Amino acid sequence: MRLLTLLVLVWLVIGGVAGWQRGYFGDSEQNCSSLATVATTVVAGPLNYAGVNPQVECEGLPEPSQ
C-alpha cells in the first residue's frame, strides 16, 4: 500500500512540475478552461514528457431547460 501511495505521489509531483514548466501556475486568467487544463496536466503526470499536451475547453455552465 505504501508503494502505491508513493507512486501516486511521485506521479502527481511530476505532473505538477510539467504544469510549472508550461507556466500554468503564474498570473493568468482563472476560468474553467485554464483550471481544467492545469488539473488534467497534473493528473497526466509523466505522460506530459511523452508528448501528451492536455487542453480542456469549457463552454461554461449548461443552461437549464425551459
Coordinates of N, CA and C in Angstrom, one line a residue:
M1 N 0.8 -1.2 0.0 CA 0.0 0.0 0.0 C 0.9 1.3 0.0
R2 N 2.0 1.2 0.8 CA 2.8 2.4 0.8 C 3.5 2.6 -0.5
L3 N 3.9 1.6 -1.2 CA 4.5 1.7 -2.5 C 3.5 2.4 -3.5
L4 N 2.3 2.0 -3.5 CA 1.3 2.6 -4.3 C 1.1 4.1 -4.0
T5 N 1.0 4.4 -2.8 CA 0.9 5.8 -2.3 C 2.1 6.6 -2.8
L6 N 3.3 6.0 -2.7 CA 4.5 6.7 -3.1 C 4.5 6.9 -4.6
L7 N 4.1 5.9 -5.4 CA 4.0 6.0 -6.8 C 3.0 7.1 -7.3
V8 N 1.8 7.2 -6.6 CA 0.8 8.2 -7.0 C 1.4 9.6 -6.6
L9 N 2.0 9.7 -5.5 CA 2.6 11.0 -5.1 C 3.6 11.5 -6.1
V10 N 4.6 10.6 -6.5 CA 5.6 10.9 -7.4 C 5.0 11.3 -8.8
W11 N 3.9 10.5 -9.2 CA 3.2 10.8 -10.5 C 2.7 12.2 -10.5
L12 N 2.0 12.6 -9.4 CA 1.4 13.9 -9.3 C 2.4 15.0 -9.2
V13 N 3.5 14.8 -8.5 CA 4.6 15.7 -8.4 C 5.2 16.0 -9.8
I14 N 5.4 14.9 -10.6 CA 5.9 15.1 -12.0 C 4.9 15.9 -12.8
G15 N 3.7 15.6 -12.7 CA 2.6 16.4 -13.4 C 2.7 17.9 -12.9
G16 N 2.9 18.1 -11.7 CA 3.0 19.5 -11.2 C 4.2 20.2 -11.7
V17 N 5.3 19.5 -11.9 CA 6.5 20.1 -12.5 C 6.2 20.4 -13.9
A18 N 5.5 19.5 -14.6 CA 5.2 19.8 -16.0 C 4.3 21.0 -16.2
G19 N 3.3 21.2 -15.3 CA 2.5 22.3 -15.3 C 3.3 23.6 -15.0
W20 N 4.2 23.5 -14.1 CA 5.0 24.7 -13.7 C 5.9 25.1 -14.9
Q21 N 6.5 24.1 -15.6 CA 7.4 24.4 -16.7 C 6.6 25.0 -17.9
R22 N 5.3 24.7 -18.0 CA 4.5 25.3 -19.0 C 3.9 26.6 -18.6
G23 N 4.2 27.1 -17.4 CA 3.8 28.4 -16.9 C 2.3 28.4 -16.5
Y24 N 1.7 27.3 -16.1 CA 0.3 27.3 -15.8 C 0.0 27.9 -14.4
F25 N 1.0 28.0 -13.5 CA 0.8 28.4 -12.2 C 1.1 29.9 -12.0
G26 N 1.4 30.6 -13.1 CA 1.7 32.1 -13.0 C 0.4 32.9 -12.9
D27 N 0.6 34.1 -13.1 CA -0.6 35.0 -13.1 C -1.3 34.9 -14.4
S28 N -2.3 34.1 -14.5 CA -3.0 34.0 -15.7 C -4.5 34.1 -15.4
E29 N -5.3 34.2 -16.5 CA -6.7 34.2 -16.3 C -7.3 32.9 -15.7
Q30 N -8.1 33.1 -14.7 CA -8.7 32.0 -14.0 C -10.1 31.7 -14.5
N31 N -10.2 30.7 -15.3 CA -11.5 30.3 -15.8 C -11.6 28.8 -15.9
C32 N -12.7 28.3 -16.3 CA -12.9 26.9 -16.4 C -11.9 26.2 -17.2
S33 N -11.6 26.7 -18.4 CA -10.6 26.0 -19.3 C -9.2 26.0 -18.7
S34 N -8.8 27.1 -18.1 CA -7.4 27.1 -17.6 C -7.3 26.2 -16.4
L35 N -8.3 26.2 -15.5 CA -8.2 25.4 -14.3 C -8.3 23.9 -14.7
A36 N -9.2 23.6 -15.6 CA -9.3 22.2 -16.1 C -8.0 21.7 -16.8
T37 N -7.4 22.6 -17.5 CA -6.2 22.2 -18.2 C -5.0 21.9 -17.2
V38 N -4.9 22.8 -16.2 CA -3.9 22.6 -15.1 C -4.2 21.2 -14.4
A39 N -5.4 21.0 -14.0 CA -5.7 19.7 -13.3 C -5.4 18.5 -14.2
T40 N -5.8 18.6 -15.5 CA -5.5 17.5 -16.4 C -4.0 17.3 -16.6
T41 N -3.3 18.3 -16.7 CA -1.8 18.2 -16.8 C -1.2 17.6 -15.6
V42 N -1.6 17.9 -14.4 CA -1.1 17.3 -13.2 C -1.5 15.9 -13.1
V43 N -2.7 15.5 -13.5 CA -3.1 14.1 -13.4 C -2.4 13.3 -14.5
A44 N -2.1 13.9 -15.6 CA -1.4 13.2 -16.7 C 0.1 12.8 -16.3
G45 N 0.6 13.5 -15.3 CA 1.9 13.2 -14.8 C 3.0 13.0 -15.8
P46 N 3.8 11.9 -15.8 CA 4.9 11.7 -16.7 C 4.5 11.6 -18.2
L47 N 3.2 11.4 -18.4 CA 2.8 11.3 -19.8 C 3.0 12.7 -20.5
N48 N 3.1 13.8 -19.8 CA 3.4 15.1 -20.4 C 4.7 15.1 -21.1
Y49 N 5.7 14.3 -20.6 CA 7.0 14.2 -21.2 C 7.1 13.2 -22.4
A50 N 6.0 12.5 -22.6 CA 5.9 11.5 -23.7 C 5.1 12.1 -24.8
G51 N 4.8 13.4 -24.8 CA 4.1 14.1 -25.9 C 2.6 14.4 -25.6
V52 N 2.1 14.1 -24.4 CA 0.7 14.4 -24.1 C 0.7 15.9 -23.7
N53 N -0.2 16.6 -24.3 CA -0.4 18.0 -24.0 C -1.9 18.3 -23.8
P54 N -2.4 17.9 -22.6 CA -3.9 18.0 -22.4 C -4.4 19.5 -22.5
Q55 N -5.4 19.7 -23.2 CA -6.1 21.0 -23.3 C -7.6 20.8 -23.1
V56 N -8.2 21.5 -22.2 CA -9.6 21.4 -22.0 C -10.3 22.7 -22.3
E57 N -11.4 22.5 -23.1 CA -12.2 23.7 -23.4 C -13.5 23.6 -22.7
C58 N -13.9 24.7 -22.1 CA -15.2 24.7 -21.3 C -16.1 25.8 -22.0
E59 N -17.3 25.5 -22.1 CA -18.3 26.4 -22.7 C -19.0 27.2 -21.6
G60 N -18.7 26.9 -20.3 CA -19.4 27.5 -19.2 C -20.5 26.5 -18.7
L61 N -21.3 26.9 -17.8 CA -22.3 26.1 -17.2 C -23.4 25.8 -18.2
P62 N -24.0 24.6 -18.2 CA -25.1 24.4 -19.1 C -26.3 25.2 -18.6
E63 N -27.1 25.6 -19.5 CA -28.3 26.3 -19.2 C -29.5 25.4 -18.9
P64 N -30.3 25.7 -17.9 CA -31.4 24.8 -17.6 C -32.5 24.8 -18.8
S65 N -33.2 23.7 -18.8 CA -34.2 23.6 -19.9 C -35.4 24.5 -19.5
Q66 N -36.1 24.8 -20.6 CA -37.2 25.8 -20.4 C -38.5 25.0 -19.9

